[in-house]
Amino acid sequence: MKRIVSVLLLGVAIFTFAFSRPALADGDAVAGGKIFSANCASCHAGGKNLVNAQKTLQKDALEKYNMYSEEAIITQVTKGKNAMPAFGGRLKPEQIANVASYVLSQADKGWK
């Protein structure tokens, strides 16, 4: 009986974490907005993508491309990918976390 309860509780925990909105861990969205404006807005103004129009920063696109989490955005901003340059050498980890929080908060608001 204890084993069945343990398995059920584990299943509930996994389901909860798998389908919950990602937490905005340590990032400061207000500070991230300033950093975004100075470093990212030239290609991503208003959540758009001037290089690849399909890969915007809109919530649906972030979800489609498995980027709707602070961790995924931090990795992308830090290391870069395809046409996007790496910012790990230019920005501190805290600044990148702030940008990730800003992007997620704006995506949730529809970039308005």
Tab-separated table of N, CA and C in Angstrom:
chain	number	residue	atom	x	y	z
A	1	MET	N	0.821	-1.192	0.000
A	1	MET	CA	0.000	0.000	0.000
A	1	MET	C	0.866	1.258	0.000
A	2	LYS	N	1.932	1.242	0.830
A	2	LYS	CA	2.825	2.396	0.880
A	2	LYS	C	3.475	2.635	-0.481
A	3	ARG	N	3.804	1.552	-1.152
A	3	ARG	CA	4.447	1.656	-2.466
A	3	ARG	C	3.490	2.297	-3.474
A	4	ILE	N	2.227	1.929	-3.455
A	4	ILE	CA	1.235	2.495	-4.371
A	4	ILE	C	1.071	3.993	-4.111
A	5	VAL	N	0.986	4.379	-2.848
A	5	VAL	CA	0.854	5.793	-2.489
A	5	VAL	C	2.091	6.557	-2.941
A	6	SER	N	3.275	5.981	-2.735
A	6	SER	CA	4.519	6.637	-3.145
A	6	SER	C	4.555	6.846	-4.655
A	7	VAL	N	4.169	5.835	-5.386
A	7	VAL	CA	4.148	5.927	-6.854
A	7	VAL	C	3.143	6.983	-7.304
A	8	LEU	N	1.984	7.022	-6.696
A	8	LEU	CA	0.973	8.022	-7.039
A	8	LEU	C	1.467	9.438	-6.738
A	9	LEU	N	2.077	9.632	-5.592
A	9	LEU	CA	2.610	10.949	-5.238
A	9	LEU	C	3.716	11.373	-6.196
A	10	LEU	N	4.575	10.438	-6.563
A	10	LEU	CA	5.628	10.737	-7.531
A	10	LEU	C	5.016	11.127	-8.872
A	11	GLY	N	4.001	10.422	-9.303
A	11	GLY	CA	3.323	10.738	-10.559
A	11	GLY	C	2.698	12.125	-10.539
A	12	VAL	N	2.065	12.480	-9.434
A	12	VAL	CA	1.472	13.816	-9.300
A	12	VAL	C	2.561	14.879	-9.350
A	13	ALA	N	3.662	14.651	-8.667
A	13	ALA	CA	4.766	15.616	-8.660
A	13	ALA	C	5.344	15.806	-10.058
A	14	ILE	N	5.570	14.717	-10.768
A	14	ILE	CA	6.107	14.803	-12.129
A	14	ILE	C	5.130	15.541	-13.032
A	15	PHE	N	3.857	15.215	-12.953
A	15	PHE	CA	2.839	15.881	-13.773
A	15	PHE	C	2.801	17.377	-13.469
A	16	THR	N	2.848	17.730	-12.199
A	16	THR	CA	2.795	19.138	-11.793
A	16	THR	C	3.970	19.910	-12.361
A	17	PHE	N	5.167	19.372	-12.233
A	17	PHE	CA	6.345	20.071	-12.741
A	17	PHE	C	6.394	20.085	-14.256
A	18	ALA	N	5.940	19.036	-14.895
A	18	ALA	CA	5.998	18.972	-16.356
A	18	ALA	C	5.051	19.958	-17.018
A	19	PHE	N	3.928	20.262	-16.393
A	19	PHE	CA	2.931	21.105	-17.042
A	19	PHE	C	2.721	22.456	-16.362
A	20	SER	N	3.613	22.806	-15.466
A	20	SER	CA	3.476	24.108	-14.828
A	20	SER	C	4.291	25.149	-15.589
A	21	ARG	N	3.899	26.401	-15.437
A	21	ARG	CA	4.613	27.496	-16.070
A	21	ARG	C	5.987	27.596	-15.440
A	22	PRO	N	7.022	27.866	-16.245
A	22	PRO	CA	8.350	27.953	-15.673
A	22	PRO	C	8.459	29.105	-14.675
A	23	ALA	N	9.152	28.851	-13.616
A	23	ALA	CA	9.344	29.899	-12.607
A	23	ALA	C	10.365	30.907	-13.097
A	24	LEU	N	10.140	32.147	-12.745
A	24	LEU	CA	11.123	33.171	-13.038
A	24	LEU	C	12.089	33.176	-11.868
A	25	ALA	N	13.062	32.333	-11.956
A	25	ALA	CA	13.947	32.035	-10.832
A	25	ALA	C	14.535	33.276	-10.178
A	26	ASP	N	15.641	33.728	-10.653
A	26	ASP	CA	16.345	34.799	-9.969
A	26	ASP	C	16.375	36.088	-10.767
A	27	GLY	N	15.823	36.093	-11.939
A	27	GLY	CA	15.947	37.254	-12.795
A	27	GLY	C	15.091	38.428	-12.375
A	28	ASP	N	15.583	39.621	-12.659
A	28	ASP	CA	14.895	40.877	-12.413
A	28	ASP	C	14.438	41.408	-13.771
A	29	ALA	N	13.152	41.304	-14.048
A	29	ALA	CA	12.617	41.664	-15.363
A	29	ALA	C	12.804	43.142	-15.683
A	30	VAL	N	12.728	44.005	-14.687
A	30	VAL	CA	12.908	45.444	-14.937
A	30	VAL	C	14.338	45.720	-15.397
A	31	ALA	N	15.315	45.184	-14.670
A	31	ALA	CA	16.720	45.341	-15.073
A	31	ALA	C	16.951	44.659	-16.416
A	32	GLY	N	16.304	43.515	-16.620
A	32	GLY	CA	16.438	42.792	-17.888
A	32	GLY	C	15.927	43.580	-19.073
A	33	GLY	N	14.891	44.395	-18.862
A	33	GLY	CA	14.358	45.226	-19.935
A	33	GLY	C	15.372	46.242	-20.414
A	34	LYS	N	16.127	46.800	-19.504
A	34	LYS	CA	17.171	47.769	-19.868
A	34	LYS	C	18.288	47.087	-20.649
A	35	ILE	N	18.676	45.917	-20.194
A	35	ILE	CA	19.737	45.165	-20.878
A	35	ILE	C	19.255	44.716	-22.250
A	36	PHE	N	18.006	44.271	-22.327
A	36	PHE	CA	17.413	43.852	-23.597
A	36	PHE	C	17.424	45.019	-24.589
A	37	SER	N	17.006	46.187	-24.134
A	37	SER	CA	16.967	47.364	-25.012
A	37	SER	C	18.345	47.694	-25.570
A	38	ALA	N	19.366	47.542	-24.755
A	38	ALA	CA	20.719	47.894	-25.169
A	38	ALA	C	21.400	46.815	-26.015
A	39	ASN	N	20.989	45.554	-25.869
A	39	ASN	CA	21.723	44.466	-26.513
A	39	ASN	C	20.914	43.593	-27.471
A	40	CYS	N	19.608	43.565	-27.310
A	40	CYS	CA	18.799	42.587	-28.037
A	40	CYS	C	17.761	43.213	-28.983
A	41	ALA	N	17.331	44.414	-28.651
A	41	ALA	CA	16.208	45.026	-29.361
A	41	ALA	C	16.492	45.283	-30.835
A	42	SER	N	17.751	45.392	-31.216
A	42	SER	CA	18.040	45.636	-32.633
A	42	SER	C	17.552	44.477	-33.510
A	43	CYS	N	17.532	43.284	-32.989
A	43	CYS	CA	17.011	42.121	-33.729
A	43	CYS	C	15.657	41.648	-33.211
A	44	HIS	N	15.341	41.965	-31.950
A	44	HIS	CA	14.145	41.413	-31.323
A	44	HIS	C	13.179	42.478	-30.806
A	45	ALA	N	13.126	43.629	-31.426
A	45	ALA	CA	12.219	44.699	-30.987
A	45	ALA	C	10.781	44.188	-30.971
A	46	GLY	N	10.089	44.449	-29.885
A	46	GLY	CA	8.695	44.035	-29.762
A	46	GLY	C	8.485	42.536	-29.778
A	47	GLY	N	9.539	41.767	-29.479
A	47	GLY	CA	9.427	40.316	-29.462
A	47	GLY	C	9.528	39.674	-30.833
A	48	LYS	N	9.870	40.457	-31.820
A	48	LYS	CA	10.017	39.920	-33.184
A	48	LYS	C	11.407	39.344	-33.369
A	49	ASN	N	11.656	38.822	-34.553
A	49	ASN	CA	12.971	38.323	-34.913
A	49	ASN	C	13.241	38.783	-36.335
A	50	LEU	N	14.140	39.730	-36.495
A	50	LEU	CA	14.421	40.284	-37.814
A	50	LEU	C	15.239	39.351	-38.692
A	51	VAL	N	15.886	38.360	-38.103
A	51	VAL	CA	16.705	37.428	-38.859
A	51	VAL	C	15.894	36.215	-39.319
A	52	ASN	N	15.065	35.673	-38.432
A	52	ASN	CA	14.238	34.507	-38.744
A	52	ASN	C	12.824	34.793	-38.229
A	53	ALA	N	11.960	35.208	-39.116
A	53	ALA	CA	10.624	35.690	-38.745
A	53	ALA	C	9.788	34.668	-37.977
A	54	GLN	N	10.030	33.378	-38.141
A	54	GLN	CA	9.243	32.366	-37.429
A	54	GLN	C	9.676	32.213	-35.977
A	55	LYS	N	10.927	32.475	-35.679
A	55	LYS	CA	11.444	32.253	-34.330
A	55	LYS	C	11.416	33.553	-33.526
A	56	THR	N	10.215	33.985	-33.245
A	56	THR	CA	10.026	35.205	-32.473
A	56	THR	C	10.159	34.913	-30.991
A	57	LEU	N	9.966	35.942	-30.201
A	57	LEU	CA	9.965	35.789	-28.749
A	57	LEU	C	8.540	35.795	-28.207
A	58	GLN	N	7.580	35.544	-29.073
A	58	GLN	CA	6.190	35.407	-28.651
A	58	GLN	C	6.041	34.072	-27.925
A	59	LYS	N	5.121	34.014	-26.994
A	59	LYS	CA	4.955	32.824	-26.160
A	59	LYS	C	4.757	31.558	-26.987
A	60	ASP	N	3.907	31.613	-28.011
A	60	ASP	CA	3.655	30.402	-28.802
A	60	ASP	C	4.908	29.911	-29.520
A	61	ALA	N	5.721	30.824	-30.018
A	61	ALA	CA	6.965	30.426	-30.685
A	61	ALA	C	7.971	29.892	-29.670
A	62	LEU	N	8.069	30.537	-28.520
A	62	LEU	CA	8.980	30.044	-27.485
A	62	LEU	C	8.589	28.624	-27.072
A	63	GLU	N	7.304	28.378	-26.924
A	63	GLU	CA	6.838	27.034	-26.560
A	63	GLU	C	7.123	26.048	-27.688
A	64	LYS	N	6.850	26.441	-28.916
A	64	LYS	CA	7.049	25.563	-30.078
A	64	LYS	C	8.512	25.112	-30.191
A	65	TYR	N	9.432	26.025	-29.928
A	65	TYR	CA	10.855	25.719	-30.070
A	65	TYR	C	11.529	25.373	-28.740
A	66	ASN	N	10.729	24.997	-27.750
A	66	ASN	CA	11.231	24.591	-26.426
A	66	ASN	C	12.128	25.647	-25.783
A	67	MET	N	11.721	26.897	-25.909
A	67	MET	CA	12.489	28.007	-25.348
A	67	MET	C	11.714	28.744	-24.261
A	68	TYR	N	10.566	28.224	-23.850
A	68	TYR	CA	9.729	28.907	-22.868
A	68	TYR	C	10.137	28.530	-21.444
A	69	SER	N	11.388	28.800	-21.125
A	69	SER	CA	11.877	28.627	-19.755
A	69	SER	C	13.079	29.539	-19.572
A	70	GLU	N	13.277	29.951	-18.356
A	70	GLU	CA	14.421	30.813	-18.078
A	70	GLU	C	15.722	30.094	-18.419
A	71	GLU	N	15.795	28.835	-18.092
A	71	GLU	CA	17.009	28.051	-18.359
A	71	GLU	C	17.337	28.002	-19.848
A	72	ALA	N	16.338	27.743	-20.682
A	72	ALA	CA	16.568	27.653	-22.128
A	72	ALA	C	17.009	29.001	-22.699
A	73	ILE	N	16.384	30.071	-22.244
A	73	ILE	CA	16.745	31.405	-22.743
A	73	ILE	C	18.148	31.772	-22.274
A	74	ILE	N	18.472	31.470	-21.035
A	74	ILE	CA	19.816	31.751	-20.524
A	74	ILE	C	20.864	31.033	-21.370
A	75	THR	N	20.621	29.782	-21.691
A	75	THR	CA	21.566	29.018	-22.513
A	75	THR	C	21.719	29.650	-23.886
A	76	GLN	N	20.600	30.009	-24.520
A	76	GLN	CA	20.630	30.606	-25.859
A	76	GLN	C	21.383	31.931	-25.855
A	77	VAL	N	21.092	32.780	-24.881
A	77	VAL	CA	21.738	34.095	-24.815
A	77	VAL	C	23.223	33.932	-24.497
A	78	THR	N	23.551	33.029	-23.605
A	78	THR	CA	24.942	32.826	-23.208
A	78	THR	C	25.786	32.262	-24.340
A	79	LYS	N	25.300	31.208	-24.981
A	79	LYS	CA	26.089	30.483	-25.981
A	79	LYS	C	25.816	30.913	-27.415
A	80	GLY	N	24.655	31.549	-27.659
A	80	GLY	CA	24.284	31.876	-29.027
A	80	GLY	C	23.862	30.619	-29.771
A	81	LYS	N	23.358	30.803	-30.978
A	81	LYS	CA	22.968	29.654	-31.795
A	81	LYS	C	22.605	30.169	-33.179
A	82	ASN	N	23.086	29.494	-34.194
A	82	ASN	CA	22.853	29.891	-35.580
A	82	ASN	C	23.243	31.358	-35.770
A	83	ALA	N	22.323	32.203	-36.206
A	83	ALA	CA	22.658	33.609	-36.477
A	83	ALA	C	22.765	34.452	-35.209
A	84	MET	N	22.302	33.931	-34.092
A	84	MET	CA	22.355	34.712	-32.853
A	84	MET	C	23.735	34.591	-32.212
A	85	PRO	N	24.360	35.730	-31.939
A	85	PRO	CA	25.687	35.679	-31.311
A	85	PRO	C	25.596	35.304	-29.837
A	86	ALA	N	26.700	34.834	-29.311
A	86	ALA	CA	26.799	34.516	-27.885
A	86	ALA	C	27.058	35.804	-27.109
A	87	PHE	N	26.333	35.974	-26.018
A	87	PHE	CA	26.512	37.144	-25.169
A	87	PHE	C	27.208	36.800	-23.865
A	88	GLY	N	27.624	35.545	-23.705
A	88	GLY	CA	28.274	35.113	-22.485
A	88	GLY	C	29.559	35.855	-22.181
A	89	GLY	N	30.246	36.331	-23.200
A	89	GLY	CA	31.474	37.080	-23.001
A	89	GLY	C	31.249	38.559	-22.768
A	90	ARG	N	30.037	39.032	-23.055
A	90	ARG	CA	29.733	40.461	-22.925
A	90	ARG	C	28.879	40.792	-21.712
A	91	LEU	N	28.028	39.851	-21.325
A	91	LEU	CA	27.114	40.084	-20.209
A	91	LEU	C	27.420	39.137	-19.063
A	92	LYS	N	27.202	39.593	-17.855
A	92	LYS	CA	27.384	38.760	-16.670
A	92	LYS	C	26.212	37.783	-16.563
A	93	PRO	N	26.413	36.647	-15.905
A	93	PRO	CA	25.321	35.679	-15.740
A	93	PRO	C	24.062	36.308	-15.139
A	94	GLU	N	24.213	37.197	-14.182
A	94	GLU	CA	23.051	37.851	-13.576
A	94	GLU	C	22.298	38.708	-14.605
A	95	GLN	N	23.029	39.371	-15.476
A	95	GLN	CA	22.388	40.182	-16.515
A	95	GLN	C	21.616	39.297	-17.493
A	96	ILE	N	22.191	38.166	-17.841
A	96	ILE	CA	21.524	37.240	-18.769
A	96	ILE	C	20.268	36.662	-18.120
A	97	ALA	N	20.336	36.339	-16.831
A	97	ALA	CA	19.145	35.855	-16.115
A	97	ALA	C	18.065	36.935	-16.099
A	98	ASN	N	18.470	38.179	-15.954
A	98	ASN	CA	17.505	39.283	-15.978
A	98	ASN	C	16.851	39.406	-17.348
A	99	VAL	N	17.623	39.253	-18.408
A	99	VAL	CA	17.066	39.290	-19.764
A	99	VAL	C	16.065	38.154	-19.943
A	100	ALA	N	16.406	36.970	-19.456
A	100	ALA	CA	15.496	35.825	-19.579
A	100	ALA	C	14.179	36.106	-18.859
A	101	SER	N	14.256	36.682	-17.674
A	101	SER	CA	13.029	37.034	-16.939
A	101	SER	C	12.214	38.065	-17.706
A	102	TYR	N	12.884	39.029	-18.278
A	102	TYR	CA	12.200	40.058	-19.072
A	102	TYR	C	11.499	39.432	-20.283
A	103	VAL	N	12.205	38.584	-21.004
A	103	VAL	CA	11.631	37.952	-22.201
A	103	VAL	C	10.390	37.140	-21.828
A	104	LEU	N	10.472	36.347	-20.770
A	104	LEU	CA	9.320	35.543	-20.362
A	104	LEU	C	8.161	36.424	-19.906
A	105	SER	N	8.458	37.476	-19.180
A	105	SER	CA	7.375	38.350	-18.711
A	105	SER	C	6.707	39.056	-19.891
A	106	GLN	N	7.495	39.483	-20.869
A	106	GLN	CA	6.915	40.125	-22.042
A	106	GLN	C	6.141	39.126	-22.912
A	107	ALA	N	6.659	37.919	-23.018
A	107	ALA	CA	5.962	36.887	-23.793
A	107	ALA	C	4.590	36.615	-23.170
A	108	ASP	N	4.535	36.579	-21.847
A	108	ASP	CA	3.261	36.364	-21.157
A	108	ASP	C	2.287	37.507	-21.383
A	109	LYS	N	2.793	38.706	-21.618
A	109	LYS	CA	1.946	39.878	-21.853
A	109	LYS	C	1.679	40.119	-23.333
A	110	GLY	N	2.222	39.281	-24.191
A	110	GLY	CA	2.055	39.473	-25.624
A	110	GLY	C	2.902	40.610	-26.166
A	111	TRP	N	3.978	40.952	-25.469
A	111	TRP	CA	4.906	42.018	-25.870
A	111	TRP	C	4.183	43.350	-26.029
A	112	LYS	N	3.295	43.659	-25.093
A	112	LYS	CA	2.568	44.926	-25.122
A	112	LYS	C	3.054	45.847	-24.035
